[in-house]
Short mmCIF file of C-alpha atoms in Angstrom, two decimals:
data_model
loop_
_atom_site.label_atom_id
_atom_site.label_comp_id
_atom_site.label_asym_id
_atom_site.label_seq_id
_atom_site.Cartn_x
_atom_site.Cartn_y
_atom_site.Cartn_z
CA UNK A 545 -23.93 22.21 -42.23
CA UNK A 546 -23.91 18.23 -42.10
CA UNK A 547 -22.33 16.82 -38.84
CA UNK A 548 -20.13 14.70 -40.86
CA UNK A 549 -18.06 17.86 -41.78
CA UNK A 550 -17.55 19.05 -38.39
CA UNK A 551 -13.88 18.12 -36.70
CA UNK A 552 -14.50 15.39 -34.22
CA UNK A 553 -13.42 16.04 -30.55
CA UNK A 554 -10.44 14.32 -29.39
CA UNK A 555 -11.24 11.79 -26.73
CA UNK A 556 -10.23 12.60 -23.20
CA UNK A 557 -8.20 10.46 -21.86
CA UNK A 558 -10.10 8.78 -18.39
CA UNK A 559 -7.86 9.40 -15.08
CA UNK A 560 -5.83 5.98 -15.14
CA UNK A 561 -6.10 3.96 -11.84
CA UNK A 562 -3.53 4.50 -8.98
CA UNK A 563 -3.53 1.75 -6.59
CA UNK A 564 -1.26 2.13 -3.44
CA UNK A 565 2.05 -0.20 -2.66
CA UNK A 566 3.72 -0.24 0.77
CA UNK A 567 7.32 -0.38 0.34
CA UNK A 568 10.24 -1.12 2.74
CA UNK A 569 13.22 1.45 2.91
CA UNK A 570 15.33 -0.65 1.16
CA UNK A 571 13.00 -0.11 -1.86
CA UNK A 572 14.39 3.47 -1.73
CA UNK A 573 18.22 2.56 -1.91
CA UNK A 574 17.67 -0.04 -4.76
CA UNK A 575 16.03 2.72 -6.60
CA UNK A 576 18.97 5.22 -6.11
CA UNK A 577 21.77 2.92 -6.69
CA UNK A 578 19.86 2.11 -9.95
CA UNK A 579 22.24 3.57 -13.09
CA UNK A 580 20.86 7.10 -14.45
CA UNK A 581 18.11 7.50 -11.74
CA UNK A 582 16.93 11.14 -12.10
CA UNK A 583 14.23 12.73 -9.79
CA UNK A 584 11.55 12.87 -12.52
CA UNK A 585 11.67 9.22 -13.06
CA UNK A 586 12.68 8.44 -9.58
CA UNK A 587 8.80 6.69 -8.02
CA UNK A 588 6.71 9.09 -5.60
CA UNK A 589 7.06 7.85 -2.12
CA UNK A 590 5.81 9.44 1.54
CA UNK A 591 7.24 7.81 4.74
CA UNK A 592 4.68 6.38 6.96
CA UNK A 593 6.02 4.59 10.11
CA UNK A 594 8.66 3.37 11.22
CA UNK A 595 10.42 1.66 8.10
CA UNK A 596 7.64 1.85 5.91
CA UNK A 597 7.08 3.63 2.60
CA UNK A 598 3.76 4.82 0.89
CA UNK A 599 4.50 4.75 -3.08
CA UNK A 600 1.88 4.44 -5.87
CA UNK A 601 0.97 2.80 -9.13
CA UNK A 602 -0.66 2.89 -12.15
CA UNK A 603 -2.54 0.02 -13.27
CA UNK A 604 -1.89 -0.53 -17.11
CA UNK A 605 -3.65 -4.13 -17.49
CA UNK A 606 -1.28 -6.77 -17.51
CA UNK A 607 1.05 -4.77 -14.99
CA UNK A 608 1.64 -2.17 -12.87
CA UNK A 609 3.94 0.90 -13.45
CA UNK A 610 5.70 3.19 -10.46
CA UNK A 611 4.53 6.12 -10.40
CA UNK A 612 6.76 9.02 -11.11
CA UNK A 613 6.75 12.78 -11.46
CA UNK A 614 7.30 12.25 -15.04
CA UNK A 615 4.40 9.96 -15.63
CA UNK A 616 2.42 12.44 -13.46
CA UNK A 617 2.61 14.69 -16.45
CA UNK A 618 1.94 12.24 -18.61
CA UNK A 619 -1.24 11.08 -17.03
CA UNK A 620 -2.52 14.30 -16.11
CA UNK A 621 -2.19 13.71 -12.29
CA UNK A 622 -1.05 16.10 -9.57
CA UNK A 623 1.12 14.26 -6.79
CA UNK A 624 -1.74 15.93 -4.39
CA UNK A 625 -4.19 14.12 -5.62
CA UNK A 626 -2.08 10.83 -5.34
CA UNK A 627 -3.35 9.48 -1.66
CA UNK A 628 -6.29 10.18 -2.43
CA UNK A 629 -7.29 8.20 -5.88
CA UNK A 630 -5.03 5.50 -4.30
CA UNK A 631 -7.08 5.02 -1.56
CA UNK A 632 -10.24 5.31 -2.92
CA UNK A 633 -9.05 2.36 -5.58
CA UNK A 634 -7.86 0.45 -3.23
CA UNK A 635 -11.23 -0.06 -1.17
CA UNK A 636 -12.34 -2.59 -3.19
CA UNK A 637 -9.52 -5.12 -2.15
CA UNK A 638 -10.10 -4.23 1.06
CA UNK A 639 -14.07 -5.26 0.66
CA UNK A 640 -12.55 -8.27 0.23
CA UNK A 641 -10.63 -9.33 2.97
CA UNK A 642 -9.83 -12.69 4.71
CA UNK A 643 -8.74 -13.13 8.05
CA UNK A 644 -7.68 -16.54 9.57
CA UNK A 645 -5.99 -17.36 13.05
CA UNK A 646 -4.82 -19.95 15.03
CA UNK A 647 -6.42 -18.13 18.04
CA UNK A 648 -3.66 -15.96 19.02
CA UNK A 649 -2.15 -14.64 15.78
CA UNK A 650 -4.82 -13.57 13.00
CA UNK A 651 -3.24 -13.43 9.20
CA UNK A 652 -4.75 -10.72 7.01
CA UNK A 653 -4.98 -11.26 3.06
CA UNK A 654 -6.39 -8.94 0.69
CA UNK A 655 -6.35 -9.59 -3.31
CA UNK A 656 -3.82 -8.15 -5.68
CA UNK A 657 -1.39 -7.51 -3.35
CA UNK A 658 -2.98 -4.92 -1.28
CA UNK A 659 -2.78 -7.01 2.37
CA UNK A 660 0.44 -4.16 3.51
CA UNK A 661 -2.22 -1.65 2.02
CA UNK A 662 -4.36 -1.96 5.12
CA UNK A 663 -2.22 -0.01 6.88
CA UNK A 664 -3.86 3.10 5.23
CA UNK A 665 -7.08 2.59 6.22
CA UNK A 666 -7.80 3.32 10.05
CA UNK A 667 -10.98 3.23 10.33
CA UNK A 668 -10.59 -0.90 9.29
CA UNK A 669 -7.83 -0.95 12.34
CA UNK A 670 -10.52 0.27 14.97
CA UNK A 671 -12.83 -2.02 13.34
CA UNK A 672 -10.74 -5.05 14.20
CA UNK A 673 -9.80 -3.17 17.27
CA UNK A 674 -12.84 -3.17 18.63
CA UNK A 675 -14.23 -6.60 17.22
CA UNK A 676 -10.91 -8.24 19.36
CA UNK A 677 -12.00 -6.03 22.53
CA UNK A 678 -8.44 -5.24 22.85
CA UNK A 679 -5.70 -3.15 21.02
CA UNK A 680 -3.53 -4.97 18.72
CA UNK A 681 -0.09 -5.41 17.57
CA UNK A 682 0.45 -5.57 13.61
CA UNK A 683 3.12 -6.96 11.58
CA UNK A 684 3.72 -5.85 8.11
CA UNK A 685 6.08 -8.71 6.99
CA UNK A 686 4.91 -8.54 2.75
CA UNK A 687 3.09 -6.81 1.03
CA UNK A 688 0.74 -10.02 0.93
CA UNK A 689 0.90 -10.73 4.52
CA UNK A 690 -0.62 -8.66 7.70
CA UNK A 691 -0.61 -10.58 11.09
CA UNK A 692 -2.09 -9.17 14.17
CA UNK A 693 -3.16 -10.41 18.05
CA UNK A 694 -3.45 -8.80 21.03
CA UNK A 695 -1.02 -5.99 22.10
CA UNK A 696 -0.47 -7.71 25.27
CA UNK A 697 2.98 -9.54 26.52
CA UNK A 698 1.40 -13.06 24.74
CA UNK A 699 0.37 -11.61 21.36
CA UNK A 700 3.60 -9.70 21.07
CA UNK A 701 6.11 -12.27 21.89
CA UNK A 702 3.75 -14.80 19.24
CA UNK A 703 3.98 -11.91 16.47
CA UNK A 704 7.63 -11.72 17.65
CA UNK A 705 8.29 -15.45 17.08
CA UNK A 706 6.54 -15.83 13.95
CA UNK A 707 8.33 -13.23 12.20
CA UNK A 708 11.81 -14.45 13.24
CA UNK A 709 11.14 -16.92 11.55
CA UNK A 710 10.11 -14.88 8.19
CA UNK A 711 12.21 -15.05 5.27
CA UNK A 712 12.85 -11.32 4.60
CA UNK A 713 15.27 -11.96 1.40
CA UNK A 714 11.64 -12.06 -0.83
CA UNK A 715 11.63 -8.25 -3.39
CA UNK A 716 8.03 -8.14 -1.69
CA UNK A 717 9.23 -8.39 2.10
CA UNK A 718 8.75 -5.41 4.58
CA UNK A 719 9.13 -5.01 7.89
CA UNK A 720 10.70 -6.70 11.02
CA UNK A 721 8.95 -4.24 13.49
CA UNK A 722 5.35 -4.76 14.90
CA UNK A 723 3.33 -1.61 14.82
CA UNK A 724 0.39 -0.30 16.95
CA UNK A 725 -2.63 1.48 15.22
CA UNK A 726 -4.40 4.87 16.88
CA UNK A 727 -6.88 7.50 16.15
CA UNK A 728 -3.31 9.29 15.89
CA UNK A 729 -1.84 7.34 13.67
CA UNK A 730 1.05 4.49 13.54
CA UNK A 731 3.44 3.67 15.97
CA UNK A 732 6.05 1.53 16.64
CA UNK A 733 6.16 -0.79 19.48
CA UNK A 734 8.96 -0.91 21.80
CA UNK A 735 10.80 -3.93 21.40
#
């Protein structure tokens, strides 16, 4: 029998590309007070510290879409798996990093938005950790904006400074709080 006859496989659709977002709390009430919110189209989130939110998205070219347990389905994606594929997509924003500093605060940027995303990768924290010779302090002020210095009485009251002065009206603001990375995870440090 002649190829040509036989019924051609269907194409299989490739795993679309979930990049992580770090989200403020508020992000969560907007959502809810949104008109017909349901929980399958309601966006996946985790809590991570303090008043920080992991959520997720799918990368569909010119945009990005929440992800939801609804478009889960759709894609073929477990919510297990979510962390995960996020992650591993979003190492190669974090290959390309920029730090600058006026030689107390450093500012972290990272393309497409990921900056907030560095949160989620320890391993870069204890890098930076040990390249200062000192713990640090982080601030999480946008999603395009990570500052850090030393999480001594100096650093903290320059972090504290610079982000009273931080418009946090902006849909991509975060947090107020500075945070202190571990081999244990995030904290919160005492104001």
């Amino acid at each position: 029998m002649f190829s040509f006859f036989k019924k051609k496989p269907k194409p299989v659709d490739p795993t679309p590309v979930v990049v992580p977002r770090i989200k403020h709390k508020n992000f969560l009430v907007a959502i809810d007070s949104i008109p017909g919110m349901t929980d399958e189209s309601r966006p996946v989130t985790e809590a991570l510290v303090g008043d920080l939110y992991l959520s997720y998205a799918i990368d569909i070219g010119p945009s990005y879409i929440s992800v939801t347990p609804a478009n889960l389905r759709d894609h073929n994606l477990a919510q297990a798996d979510l962390r995960r594929l996020a992650e591993t997509n979003g190492l190669a924003a974090m290959r390309k990093i920029h730090v600058g500093t006026d030689g107390t605060i450093h500012e972290l940027a990272a393309p497409e938005n990921m900056a907030a995303c560095t949160i989620l990768y320890p391993a870069l924290w204890q890098q930076i950790e040990k390249e200062m010779g000192c713990p640090v302090a982080v601030a999480f002020p946008h999603r395009d904006i990570v500052l850090y210095a030393p999480a001594d009485s100096k650093g903290i009251t320059a972090l504290t400074e610079v982000i009273g002065q931080m418009n946090f009206e902006d849909t991509h603001a975060l947090s107020r709080l500075l945070y202190r990375p571990s081999p244990a995870g995030w904290s919160v440090v005492a104001a």
